[in-house]
């Protein structure tokens, strides 16, 4: 028997006079009754914003719309809503209208790195596939804020087919990340169809799904959905918890269903000022995640998207948080802290420094406690020359036709078989002068 709490009971009645409490656990009811206007929000929370503030909120919603599932709304602490992490992630702040000089509409250049609509192909062997443009809850910190509620860009079947075709025709792609929007807002049938089509592609090894439904709409993880997904293994599922308070009985149930079905679960968090920019909060979050068989994957520095200025922290806050995790807690509870490079350079991992110094055969390191130690390197390591011809090497990579791409960037500088020894920006004055050009 499922136990509903009083708050859920009360909210169900307030939201939908005809509803039975059982509707609370029906994800379609939740989506249909998502809170999309300030009046409803005020009534349900039993508050009224002062007129001036209300005007600013209305103005904000015109640009960046509002949507909160009744479930996620129910997590807001009415007594102290303005400091509540759920409120701050879901309710518009007039600060969203402040645009700083360095803010951008598409900071990650996802639209530019798009060979066909819906696909972002940035890294050599994997692509992002935006199969859905809808979400049940509009995160105020969404990096794709520019697209939220934009009905013109709802993917249609032809566009999805073209995306699948691109992956099928691009043999380097061995990993596809289904994202959006939230892929789990598509119907089971539609998802089943997309996954079936993708599974026909022989070179596609891994399919990943990024979804926030376990956080904002846990009832979406139905037995039927899980049964359908199980047909398409290997599937990796990544979710997006930002605060330990989001890990509730309902969200735990949804995670358990996915974990029991055998999907490796990961979590991506965004570091958000006023929400989780605190080592103790993040530590509690990662502990709750691993208790529920979710591996913390990334902690993102907040992107430079327009409307997010008030959520950004200095990078130092992220380093401080990593310092408080590494060594202090289980290695698998520690996410990788990344800055997604503005302009589309991809994710760049950042960590506190552990290398203090280095000589020809000694490295001086420090640990999480501040202990300084020496690692003695071997005196007699024989480097081998790699021309990528495994036949002439003692190390045996005996795989059939290893489909390797050419080394690029720093990897190329480190390689033996490529003569490149410097990467030089185009059009630097010194080089132009050298070539006698003007
Ligand atoms: C994050 C991301 C991926 C996946 O990167 P991983 O580091 O493999 O998780 C792929 N494509 C784009 C455009 C991304 O932003």
XYZ file of C-alpha atoms and ligand atoms in Angstrom:
453
model
C 0.000 0.000 0.000
C 1.267 3.419 -0.868
C 1.161 6.037 1.810
C 0.497 9.580 0.716
C 1.355 12.430 2.938
C -1.137 15.076 3.990
C 0.485 17.724 1.872
C 0.077 15.648 -1.276
C -3.544 14.986 -0.376
C -4.244 18.647 0.196
C -2.486 19.752 -2.979
C -4.275 17.197 -5.128
C -7.631 18.552 -3.986
C -6.625 22.164 -4.400
C -5.221 21.616 -7.889
C -7.960 19.458 -9.321
C -11.310 19.253 -7.527
C -12.269 16.070 -9.386
C -9.058 14.276 -8.638
C -8.551 11.361 -6.328
C -5.327 11.162 -4.333
C -4.338 8.247 -6.564
C -3.923 10.758 -9.375
C -0.907 12.140 -7.561
C 1.155 9.205 -8.750
C -0.034 9.443 -12.330
C 2.737 11.218 -14.217
C 0.393 12.429 -16.927
C -1.829 14.029 -14.300
C 1.265 15.683 -12.867
C 2.297 17.066 -16.267
C -1.220 18.213 -17.063
C -1.504 20.027 -13.759
C 1.932 21.571 -13.735
C 1.895 25.050 -12.242
C 2.438 27.510 -15.047
C 1.191 30.821 -13.675
C 1.929 32.957 -10.648
C -1.682 33.146 -9.409
C -1.880 29.384 -9.007
C 1.530 29.343 -7.390
C 0.463 32.000 -4.884
C -2.806 30.247 -4.057
C -1.148 26.881 -3.526
C 1.631 28.270 -1.388
C -0.758 30.571 0.481
C 1.257 33.706 -0.193
C 0.962 36.890 -2.188
C 3.932 38.674 -3.683
C 4.061 42.451 -3.181
C 2.807 44.286 -6.265
C 6.217 45.532 -7.370
C 7.815 42.119 -7.107
C 4.840 40.559 -8.847
C 5.312 42.863 -11.847
C 8.950 41.857 -12.130
C 8.077 38.181 -11.896
C 5.482 38.584 -14.655
C 8.058 40.280 -16.839
C 10.527 37.455 -16.234
C 7.982 34.809 -17.185
C 7.316 36.541 -20.491
C 10.909 35.825 -21.422
C 11.515 32.568 -19.558
C 8.282 30.641 -18.863
C 7.368 28.888 -15.626
C 6.452 25.249 -15.101
C 6.586 23.209 -11.880
C 5.120 19.769 -11.374
C 2.818 19.487 -8.344
C 5.244 16.862 -6.981
C 8.279 19.150 -7.161
C 6.187 22.031 -5.802
C 5.248 19.895 -2.799
C 8.920 19.799 -1.761
C 9.020 23.564 -1.177
C 9.184 24.538 2.470
C 6.338 27.086 2.866
C 7.820 28.415 6.082
C 10.990 29.604 4.388
C 10.224 29.399 0.687
C 12.491 32.222 -0.446
C 15.571 30.315 0.768
C 14.328 26.955 -0.392
C 16.558 25.136 -2.909
C 13.531 23.706 -4.727
C 11.897 27.138 -4.948
C 15.108 28.708 -6.235
C 15.499 26.091 -8.957
C 11.909 26.299 -10.130
C 10.479 29.745 -9.470
C 11.506 32.713 -11.665
C 13.736 35.393 -10.255
C 13.773 38.882 -11.796
C 17.580 38.511 -11.753
C 17.111 36.308 -14.825
C 16.606 39.487 -16.823
C 20.077 40.766 -15.952
C 22.440 40.068 -18.822
C 26.161 40.462 -18.198
C 28.699 41.457 -20.816
C 30.088 37.926 -21.148
C 26.753 36.144 -21.248
C 25.722 34.360 -24.431
C 22.581 32.852 -25.876
C 24.296 29.606 -26.848
C 27.551 29.575 -24.842
C 28.373 25.976 -25.689
C 27.878 26.620 -29.420
C 25.546 23.630 -29.556
C 23.714 25.092 -32.516
C 26.960 25.787 -34.406
C 28.368 22.302 -33.838
C 25.231 20.836 -35.308
C 25.709 18.925 -38.594
C 21.962 18.195 -38.815
C 19.077 19.541 -36.700
C 18.852 17.959 -33.209
C 22.442 16.645 -33.267
C 25.437 18.279 -31.578
C 28.614 16.547 -32.706
C 31.468 17.967 -30.653
C 33.670 15.098 -29.555
C 35.169 12.542 -31.947
C 33.216 9.442 -30.918
C 29.943 10.597 -29.368
C 27.023 12.887 -30.096
C 24.268 14.663 -28.264
C 20.815 13.994 -29.726
C 18.052 16.406 -28.639
C 15.046 14.155 -29.125
C 12.653 16.133 -26.944
C 12.089 19.820 -26.443
C 9.813 19.553 -23.431
C 10.375 19.310 -19.731
C 7.866 18.879 -16.920
C 9.698 21.396 -14.734
C 11.579 24.327 -16.216
C 14.865 24.572 -14.319
C 15.650 28.237 -13.799
C 19.328 27.392 -14.338
C 18.756 25.652 -17.684
C 21.711 26.117 -20.012
C 19.313 25.831 -22.963
C 17.037 28.513 -21.539
C 16.847 30.069 -25.000
C 14.748 27.128 -26.147
C 12.463 26.570 -23.162
C 8.805 26.673 -24.109
C 9.732 27.428 -27.705
C 7.047 25.582 -29.624
C 8.692 26.127 -32.994
C 11.499 23.770 -32.185
C 9.540 20.680 -31.137
C 11.315 17.828 -32.912
C 9.174 16.072 -35.504
C 9.505 12.545 -36.799
C 11.398 13.570 -39.949
C 13.988 15.485 -37.931
C 14.450 12.558 -35.570
C 14.844 10.191 -38.531
C 17.455 12.529 -40.014
C 19.340 12.519 -36.722
C 19.304 8.716 -36.653
C 20.454 8.714 -40.274
C 23.398 10.978 -39.407
C 24.498 8.584 -36.648
C 24.076 5.579 -38.958
C 26.221 7.267 -41.604
C 28.938 8.396 -39.190
C 30.856 5.294 -38.123
C 33.012 7.114 -35.563
C 29.936 7.626 -33.371
C 29.975 4.785 -30.847
C 28.007 6.571 -28.108
C 24.834 8.657 -28.330
C 23.500 10.795 -25.528
C 19.740 11.289 -25.731
C 18.825 14.588 -24.212
C 16.527 17.494 -24.814
C 14.441 18.671 -23.168
C 13.704 15.550 -21.250
C 13.560 12.316 -23.307
C 11.287 10.728 -20.694
C 8.534 13.195 -21.527
C 8.102 11.356 -24.809
C 5.630 8.505 -24.785
C 6.876 4.969 -24.174
C 6.016 4.116 -27.781
C 7.927 7.005 -29.245
C 11.010 6.258 -27.135
C 10.736 2.575 -27.979
C 10.733 3.465 -31.662
C 13.793 5.747 -31.393
C 15.729 3.191 -29.338
C 14.816 0.400 -31.757
C 16.044 2.437 -34.713
C 19.270 3.354 -32.914
C 19.913 -0.255 -31.914
C 19.951 -1.229 -35.592
C 23.158 0.776 -36.035
C 26.032 -1.728 -35.726
C 28.749 0.744 -34.726
C 26.672 2.294 -31.915
C 27.963 0.679 -28.724
C 26.322 2.725 -26.014
C 23.112 4.713 -25.646
C 22.770 7.137 -22.765
C 19.674 8.972 -21.597
C 19.785 12.217 -19.643
C 16.611 12.867 -17.652
C 15.525 14.917 -14.675
C 12.321 12.939 -14.146
C 13.564 11.045 -11.059
C 13.983 14.495 -9.457
C 10.940 16.429 -10.647
C 8.532 13.734 -11.845
C 9.547 10.407 -10.264
C 6.204 8.791 -11.142
C 7.310 8.828 -14.772
C 9.501 5.816 -13.971
C 6.689 3.310 -14.401
C 7.054 -0.459 -14.594
C 6.016 -0.266 -18.255
C 8.713 2.287 -19.060
C 11.362 0.174 -17.330
C 10.249 -2.991 -19.155
C 10.465 -1.199 -22.469
C 13.917 0.257 -21.730
C 15.226 -3.149 -20.681
C 14.851 -4.362 -24.266
C 17.457 -1.856 -25.391
C 20.444 -2.550 -23.134
C 23.194 -1.400 -22.757
C 21.568 1.848 -21.661
C 23.154 4.288 -19.238
C 20.912 6.720 -17.422
C 22.052 10.050 -16.045
C 19.898 12.189 -13.831
C 20.229 15.658 -12.307
C 19.932 16.029 -8.530
C 21.359 19.270 -7.168
C 20.394 19.146 -3.506
C 20.001 16.365 -0.912
C 16.444 17.572 -0.185
C 15.448 16.362 -3.657
C 16.096 12.766 -2.642
C 12.681 11.775 -1.326
C 10.758 8.548 -0.851
C 9.267 8.907 -4.334
C 12.559 9.709 -6.040
C 14.265 6.836 -4.223
C 11.596 4.465 -5.517
C 12.153 5.634 -9.068
C 15.930 5.192 -8.763
C 15.505 1.729 -7.267
C 13.355 0.661 -10.209
C 16.003 1.780 -12.667
C 18.874 0.270 -10.689
C 17.033 -3.029 -10.202
C 16.516 -3.194 -13.952
C 20.278 -3.053 -14.355
C 20.871 0.413 -15.753
C 24.063 2.047 -14.529
C 22.936 5.339 -12.985
C 24.879 8.586 -12.912
C 24.154 12.091 -11.731
C 25.100 15.483 -13.089
C 24.782 18.458 -10.743
C 25.185 22.120 -11.469
C 26.958 24.268 -8.929
C 24.411 26.987 -8.115
C 24.865 30.028 -5.896
C 22.322 29.991 -3.092
C 21.291 26.408 -3.813
C 24.233 24.061 -3.310
C 27.427 26.152 -3.199
C 28.471 24.581 0.080
C 30.832 21.640 0.695
C 28.513 20.185 3.345
C 25.471 20.246 1.059
C 27.342 18.624 -1.826
C 28.814 15.988 0.470
C 25.362 15.104 1.786
C 24.087 15.003 -1.788
C 26.761 12.611 -3.058
C 26.290 10.361 -0.039
C 22.548 10.151 -0.607
C 23.163 9.462 -4.283
C 25.484 6.504 -3.734
C 23.124 5.146 -1.076
C 20.618 4.974 -3.902
C 23.074 3.372 -6.341
C 23.661 6.568 -8.301
C 27.258 7.417 -9.145
C 28.004 11.166 -9.051
C 29.345 11.854 -12.552
C 29.815 15.572 -13.157
C 29.613 18.719 -11.086
C 29.212 21.543 -13.598
C 30.404 25.069 -13.258
C 27.348 27.164 -14.195
C 27.428 28.084 -17.905
C 27.536 31.597 -19.344
C 23.988 31.386 -20.728
C 21.895 34.534 -20.560
C 19.746 34.723 -17.465
C 22.006 32.669 -15.203
C 24.250 35.422 -13.786
C 22.721 35.214 -10.301
C 23.394 31.459 -10.111
C 27.119 31.652 -10.892
C 29.855 31.070 -8.350
C 33.565 31.691 -8.785
C 35.511 28.625 -9.941
C 37.236 28.686 -6.554
C 33.996 27.524 -4.921
C 34.050 24.396 -7.061
C 37.699 23.729 -6.210
C 36.899 24.184 -2.510
C 34.095 21.633 -2.813
C 36.363 19.157 -4.606
C 38.992 19.671 -1.917
C 36.400 18.711 0.688
C 35.450 15.532 -1.179
C 38.637 13.988 -2.605
C 40.190 11.696 -0.008
C 37.606 12.675 2.576
C 34.971 10.356 1.179
C 34.545 7.282 -1.066
C 36.245 7.751 -4.413
C 33.128 6.710 -6.304
C 31.118 9.402 -4.513
C 33.317 12.132 -5.984
C 32.121 13.689 -9.248
C 34.411 15.319 -11.799
C 34.183 19.093 -11.602
C 34.007 20.558 -15.123
C 33.773 23.860 -16.909
C 32.031 23.467 -20.241
C 34.203 25.684 -22.431
C 32.426 28.743 -23.818
C 32.548 28.631 -27.595
C 32.115 24.874 -27.712
C 35.453 23.498 -26.528
C 33.792 20.792 -24.469
C 34.136 19.910 -20.805
C 37.348 20.802 -19.038
C 37.996 19.010 -15.722
C 39.342 21.003 -12.783
C 40.808 19.824 -9.485
C 42.841 21.157 -6.621
C 46.594 20.762 -7.246
C 48.168 17.686 -5.720
C 51.552 17.917 -7.496
C 53.823 20.186 -5.466
C 57.034 19.671 -7.402
C 58.897 17.338 -9.725
C 62.504 16.425 -10.459
C 63.820 13.990 -13.091
C 62.903 10.983 -10.992
C 60.888 12.209 -8.033
C 57.439 13.689 -7.719
C 56.510 15.638 -4.612
C 52.835 15.242 -3.850
C 50.485 16.307 -1.125
C 47.423 14.406 0.030
C 44.000 15.567 1.213
C 45.262 15.948 4.807
C 48.172 18.155 3.814
C 50.760 15.398 4.161
C 53.626 16.029 1.745
C 55.120 12.905 0.273
C 57.662 11.761 -2.313
C 56.980 9.269 -5.053
C 60.211 7.859 -6.419
C 59.989 7.277 -10.155
C 61.861 4.367 -11.793
C 65.495 5.002 -12.756
C 65.379 2.667 -15.678
C 62.158 3.028 -17.576
C 62.764 2.268 -21.230
C 60.466 4.394 -23.306
C 59.327 2.698 -26.486
C 58.877 4.427 -29.756
C 55.295 4.245 -30.952
C 54.674 4.396 -34.660
C 51.244 2.905 -34.119
C 52.424 -0.277 -35.728
C 51.548 -2.861 -33.091
C 53.434 -5.607 -34.955
C 56.752 -4.042 -34.040
C 55.879 -3.544 -30.356
C 55.968 -5.852 -27.337
C 52.721 -4.496 -26.021
C 49.902 -6.425 -27.561
C 46.755 -4.627 -28.611
C 45.377 -7.608 -30.396
C 42.023 -6.225 -31.347
C 40.487 -6.619 -34.725
C 40.740 -3.461 -36.790
C 41.149 -0.939 -34.002
C 39.313 2.018 -35.488
C 41.561 4.732 -34.279
C 41.282 8.345 -35.080
C 44.333 10.514 -35.634
C 45.728 12.118 -32.517
C 44.830 15.770 -32.166
C 45.798 18.614 -29.841
C 48.025 17.834 -26.883
C 47.746 14.106 -27.591
C 49.386 14.835 -30.943
C 52.280 16.733 -29.309
C 52.901 13.771 -27.015
C 52.849 11.195 -29.785
C 55.998 9.802 -31.447
C 54.605 9.135 -34.896
C 53.567 12.738 -35.530
C 56.345 15.304 -35.999
C 54.268 18.258 -34.765
C 55.953 19.912 -31.774
C 53.975 23.100 -31.377
C 50.390 24.264 -31.643
C 50.311 27.871 -32.770
C 47.267 30.125 -32.926
C 46.479 31.355 -36.403
C 47.508 34.916 -37.330
C 49.727 35.656 -34.351
C 51.814 38.714 -35.119
C 55.189 37.143 -34.417
C 54.651 34.409 -37.003
C 53.114 36.729 -39.554
C 56.209 38.950 -39.222
C 58.484 35.984 -39.681
C 56.771 35.040 -42.910
C 57.233 38.587 -44.169
C 53.535 39.087 -44.526
C 51.790 42.251 -43.608
C 28.696 16.479 -22.322
C 28.605 16.217 -23.742
C 28.818 14.947 -24.267
C 29.177 13.769 -23.402
O 30.417 13.972 -22.794
P 30.997 12.917 -21.775
O 32.174 13.614 -21.161
O 31.368 11.724 -22.564
O 29.922 12.597 -20.781
C 28.735 14.797 -25.627
N 28.448 15.824 -26.446
C 28.250 17.068 -25.979
C 27.955 18.166 -26.926
C 28.301 17.315 -24.610
O 28.080 18.543 -24.139
